[in-house]
mmCIF file of C-alpha atoms and ligand atoms in Angstrom:
data_model
loop_
_atom_site.group_PDB
_atom_site.id
_atom_site.type_symbol
_atom_site.label_atom_id
_atom_site.label_comp_id
_atom_site.label_asym_id
_atom_site.label_seq_id
_atom_site.Cartn_x
_atom_site.Cartn_y
_atom_site.Cartn_z
ATOM 1 C CA MET A 263 -0.161 0.015 -0.410
ATOM 2 C CA ASN A 264 1.527 3.525 -0.967
ATOM 3 C CA GLN A 265 2.103 6.007 1.742
ATOM 4 C CA GLY A 266 -1.229 7.827 2.599
ATOM 5 C CA GLU A 267 -2.787 6.009 0.690
ATOM 6 C CA ALA A 268 -6.051 4.217 2.987
ATOM 7 C CA ALA A 269 -7.413 0.724 2.911
ATOM 8 C CA LEU A 270 -10.191 0.395 0.899
ATOM 9 C CA VAL A 271 -12.494 -1.446 3.171
ATOM 10 C CA ARG A 272 -16.275 -1.199 1.401
ATOM 11 C CA VAL A 273 -17.575 -1.342 -2.511
ATOM 12 C CA GLY A 274 -20.994 -0.503 -3.785
ATOM 13 C CA GLN A 275 -22.837 -0.631 -6.957
ATOM 14 C CA GLY A 276 -26.102 0.589 -8.649
ATOM 15 C CA TRP A 277 -27.480 0.787 -11.566
ATOM 16 C CA ASP A 278 -30.339 2.515 -13.192
ATOM 17 C CA LEU A 279 -32.290 3.250 -15.505
ATOM 18 C CA HIS A 280 -34.130 6.205 -17.162
ATOM 19 C CA ARG A 281 -36.793 6.639 -19.572
ATOM 20 C CA LEU A 282 -35.942 9.830 -22.131
ATOM 21 C CA ILE A 283 -39.187 11.479 -23.499
ATOM 22 C CA ALA A 284 -39.817 15.369 -25.618
ATOM 23 C CA GLY A 285 -38.038 17.909 -24.036
ATOM 24 C CA GLY A 286 -35.119 19.322 -22.726
ATOM 25 C CA PRO A 287 -32.248 19.774 -20.922
ATOM 26 C CA LEU A 288 -30.932 16.804 -20.064
ATOM 27 C CA ARG A 289 -28.636 16.443 -16.645
ATOM 28 C CA ILE A 290 -26.352 13.863 -15.438
ATOM 29 C CA GLY A 291 -23.158 13.830 -13.610
ATOM 30 C CA GLY A 292 -25.802 17.589 -12.086
ATOM 31 C CA ILE A 293 -24.750 18.802 -15.764
ATOM 32 C CA ASP A 294 -28.061 20.055 -17.523
ATOM 33 C CA ILE A 295 -26.711 18.953 -21.457
ATOM 34 C CA ALA A 296 -28.543 20.508 -24.845
ATOM 35 C CA HIS A 297 -30.711 18.222 -25.814
ATOM 36 C CA ASP A 298 -33.545 17.539 -27.219
ATOM 37 C CA ARG A 299 -34.828 14.995 -24.409
ATOM 38 C CA ALA A 300 -34.963 14.930 -20.713
ATOM 39 C CA SER A 301 -34.324 11.571 -18.270
ATOM 40 C CA GLN A 302 -37.614 11.576 -16.951
ATOM 41 C CA GLY A 303 -38.551 11.316 -13.226
ATOM 42 C CA HIS A 304 -40.187 11.703 -10.278
ATOM 43 C CA SER A 305 -36.931 14.100 -8.622
ATOM 44 C CA ASP A 306 -34.756 15.949 -11.640
ATOM 45 C CA GLY A 307 -33.977 12.292 -13.445
ATOM 46 C CA ASP A 308 -30.864 13.079 -13.086
ATOM 47 C CA VAL A 309 -29.270 8.918 -13.321
ATOM 48 C CA VAL A 310 -26.169 9.552 -12.438
ATOM 49 C CA LEU A 311 -26.829 10.901 -9.369
ATOM 50 C CA HIS A 312 -28.699 7.571 -8.196
ATOM 51 C CA VAL A 313 -26.632 4.978 -8.816
ATOM 52 C CA LEU A 314 -24.041 6.924 -6.903
ATOM 53 C CA THR A 315 -26.536 7.194 -4.688
ATOM 54 C CA ASP A 316 -27.510 3.337 -4.576
ATOM 55 C CA ALA A 317 -23.923 2.640 -4.558
ATOM 56 C CA ILE A 318 -22.857 4.479 -1.702
ATOM 57 C CA LEU A 319 -26.235 2.898 0.458
ATOM 58 C CA GLY A 320 -25.068 -0.339 -1.346
ATOM 59 C CA ALA A 321 -21.735 -0.089 0.722
ATOM 60 C CA LEU A 322 -23.017 0.905 3.825
ATOM 61 C CA GLY A 323 -25.890 -2.192 3.470
ATOM 62 C CA ALA A 324 -28.002 0.684 4.312
ATOM 63 C CA GLY A 325 -30.776 -0.198 1.523
ATOM 64 C CA ASP A 326 -31.242 1.809 -1.711
ATOM 65 C CA ILE A 327 -32.814 4.822 -2.418
ATOM 66 C CA GLY A 328 -36.297 3.931 -3.518
ATOM 67 C CA GLN A 329 -35.897 3.524 0.087
ATOM 68 C CA HIS A 330 -34.869 6.406 1.758
ATOM 69 C CA PHE A 331 -36.029 8.541 -1.071
ATOM 70 C CA PRO A 332 -40.186 6.874 -2.163
ATOM 71 C CA ASP A 333 -40.837 8.182 -5.656
ATOM 72 C CA ASP A 334 -44.895 7.874 -4.417
ATOM 73 C CA ASP A 335 -43.413 10.448 -2.184
ATOM 74 C CA PRO A 336 -44.738 14.728 -2.919
ATOM 75 C CA ARG A 337 -41.430 16.478 -1.101
ATOM 76 C CA TRP A 338 -39.048 14.828 -4.245
ATOM 77 C CA ARG A 339 -41.219 15.375 -6.690
ATOM 78 C CA GLY A 340 -38.751 17.369 -9.021
ATOM 79 C CA ALA A 341 -36.330 16.797 -6.124
ATOM 80 C CA ASP A 342 -32.209 18.036 -6.884
ATOM 81 C CA SER A 343 -30.808 14.433 -7.144
ATOM 82 C CA ALA A 344 -27.837 16.082 -5.021
ATOM 83 C CA VAL A 345 -30.178 15.630 -1.769
ATOM 84 C CA PHE A 346 -30.576 12.000 -2.068
ATOM 85 C CA LEU A 347 -26.489 11.910 -2.941
ATOM 86 C CA ARG A 348 -26.046 13.957 0.215
ATOM 87 C CA GLU A 349 -28.092 11.923 3.107
ATOM 88 C CA ALA A 350 -26.228 8.595 1.446
ATOM 89 C CA LEU A 351 -22.660 11.236 1.666
ATOM 90 C CA TYR A 352 -24.359 11.282 5.100
ATOM 91 C CA LEU A 353 -24.837 8.009 6.792
ATOM 92 C CA CYS A 354 -21.778 7.407 5.168
ATOM 93 C CA ARG A 355 -19.550 9.397 7.476
ATOM 94 C CA GLU A 356 -21.837 9.004 10.391
ATOM 95 C CA ARG A 357 -20.447 5.997 10.184
ATOM 96 C CA GLY A 358 -16.848 6.789 9.571
ATOM 97 C CA PHE A 359 -16.761 5.654 5.724
ATOM 98 C CA ALA A 360 -15.465 8.200 3.554
ATOM 99 C CA VAL A 361 -15.758 7.836 -0.472
ATOM 100 C CA GLY A 362 -12.621 6.258 -2.179
ATOM 101 C CA CYS A 363 -13.073 6.767 -5.311
ATOM 102 C CA VAL A 364 -16.465 6.531 -7.968
ATOM 103 C CA ASP A 365 -16.469 4.816 -10.857
ATOM 104 C CA VAL A 366 -19.458 6.375 -13.874
ATOM 105 C CA THR A 367 -20.292 4.894 -16.584
ATOM 106 C CA VAL A 368 -23.304 6.173 -18.642
ATOM 107 C CA MET A 369 -24.976 4.167 -20.752
ATOM 108 C CA LEU A 370 -26.444 7.218 -24.171
ATOM 109 C CA GLU A 371 -26.920 6.427 -27.072
ATOM 110 C CA ARG A 372 -26.905 10.024 -28.329
ATOM 111 C CA PRO A 373 -25.579 13.112 -26.880
ATOM 112 C CA LYS A 374 -21.664 12.622 -26.650
ATOM 113 C CA ILE A 375 -21.021 12.662 -23.139
ATOM 114 C CA GLY A 376 -17.291 13.249 -23.864
ATOM 115 C CA PRO A 377 -17.987 17.235 -24.207
ATOM 116 C CA HIS A 378 -18.984 17.091 -21.155
ATOM 117 C CA ARG A 379 -17.080 14.380 -18.670
ATOM 118 C CA LYS A 380 -14.032 17.424 -17.426
ATOM 119 C CA ALA A 381 -17.071 19.038 -15.895
ATOM 120 C CA MET A 382 -19.124 15.863 -15.466
ATOM 121 C CA VAL A 383 -15.998 15.197 -13.437
ATOM 122 C CA ALA A 384 -15.930 18.041 -11.778
ATOM 123 C CA HIS A 385 -18.840 18.569 -10.010
ATOM 124 C CA LEU A 386 -19.147 15.223 -8.630
ATOM 125 C CA ALA A 387 -15.874 15.684 -7.100
ATOM 126 C CA GLU A 388 -17.181 18.549 -5.168
ATOM 127 C CA LEU A 389 -20.813 16.567 -4.497
ATOM 128 C CA LEU A 390 -18.055 13.673 -3.272
ATOM 129 C CA GLU A 391 -15.730 15.943 -1.365
ATOM 130 C CA VAL A 392 -12.900 13.912 -3.516
ATOM 131 C CA PRO A 393 -10.303 15.323 -5.625
ATOM 132 C CA SER A 394 -11.327 14.737 -8.586
ATOM 133 C CA ASP A 395 -8.318 12.311 -9.517
ATOM 134 C CA ARG A 396 -10.774 10.020 -7.770
ATOM 135 C CA VAL A 397 -13.247 9.676 -9.823
ATOM 136 C CA SER A 398 -14.646 7.755 -13.246
ATOM 137 C CA VAL A 399 -16.705 8.743 -15.263
ATOM 138 C CA LYS A 400 -16.755 6.471 -19.074
ATOM 139 C CA ALA A 401 -19.645 6.585 -21.342
ATOM 140 C CA LYS A 402 -20.456 3.683 -23.905
ATOM 141 C CA THR A 403 -23.423 3.560 -26.529
ATOM 142 C CA SER A 404 -25.587 0.956 -27.258
ATOM 143 C CA GLU A 405 -24.541 0.434 -30.875
ATOM 144 C CA GLY A 406 -27.642 1.358 -31.833
ATOM 145 C CA LEU A 407 -29.847 -1.721 -30.058
ATOM 146 C CA GLY A 408 -32.506 -1.708 -27.148
ATOM 147 C CA ALA A 409 -33.738 0.883 -26.091
ATOM 148 C CA ILE A 410 -31.060 2.553 -25.175
ATOM 149 C CA GLY A 411 -30.011 2.461 -28.692
ATOM 150 C CA ALA A 412 -33.514 4.023 -29.978
ATOM 151 C CA GLY A 413 -32.565 7.314 -27.598
ATOM 152 C CA GLU A 414 -35.326 5.830 -25.418
ATOM 153 C CA ALA A 415 -33.432 5.920 -22.473
ATOM 154 C CA VAL A 416 -30.974 6.474 -20.153
ATOM 155 C CA ALA A 417 -29.223 4.130 -18.676
ATOM 156 C CA ALA A 418 -25.926 4.447 -15.593
ATOM 157 C CA MET A 419 -23.708 2.496 -13.024
ATOM 158 C CA ALA A 420 -21.577 3.138 -10.510
ATOM 159 C CA VAL A 421 -18.780 1.577 -8.291
ATOM 160 C CA VAL A 422 -17.445 2.301 -4.981
ATOM 161 C CA GLY A 423 -14.970 2.081 -2.889
ATOM 162 C CA LEU A 424 -15.571 2.966 0.592
ATOM 163 C CA VAL A 425 -12.594 4.000 2.945
ATOM 164 C CA LEU A 426 -12.474 4.521 6.982
ATOM 165 C CA SER A 427 -12.567 8.458 7.646
ATOM 166 C CA ARG A 428 -10.721 7.836 11.138
HETATM 167 MG MG1 MG B 680 -33.086 6.774 -11.191
#
């Protein structure tokens, strides 16, 4: 182990998919991307913040985003998904853990994530309170296949590593 590197103690993963509907912009990873479709959801539909929230909750063994923020609760209608992520981070700190690193893959046919990747990584690093070299965002298309390939859906998956915070 490198000096200064904390041992990885917990791992969690998250997966989510949202329908894309007419409108825009498309919010992914806290960034509003100009597009003719938007992510449908009870909240702001930010699939990346949802998978990160689920991955952190998973690493903690603390249930899932739907248990903490039911989609039939009017409080979360149109909510900024950063609220969900901050609650997961609060639980994380409360239990003596901190985020070590996150790796996110976005599955989206268009628009391209590449031009927005740097802004997304910087924004996620700020939300997660980690240096940006602990945050990875990757993107894949679906080769024109299925709902994602038809531009009808956006999906994402994330893996989160937690370290001891004390
Ligand atoms: Mg979701």
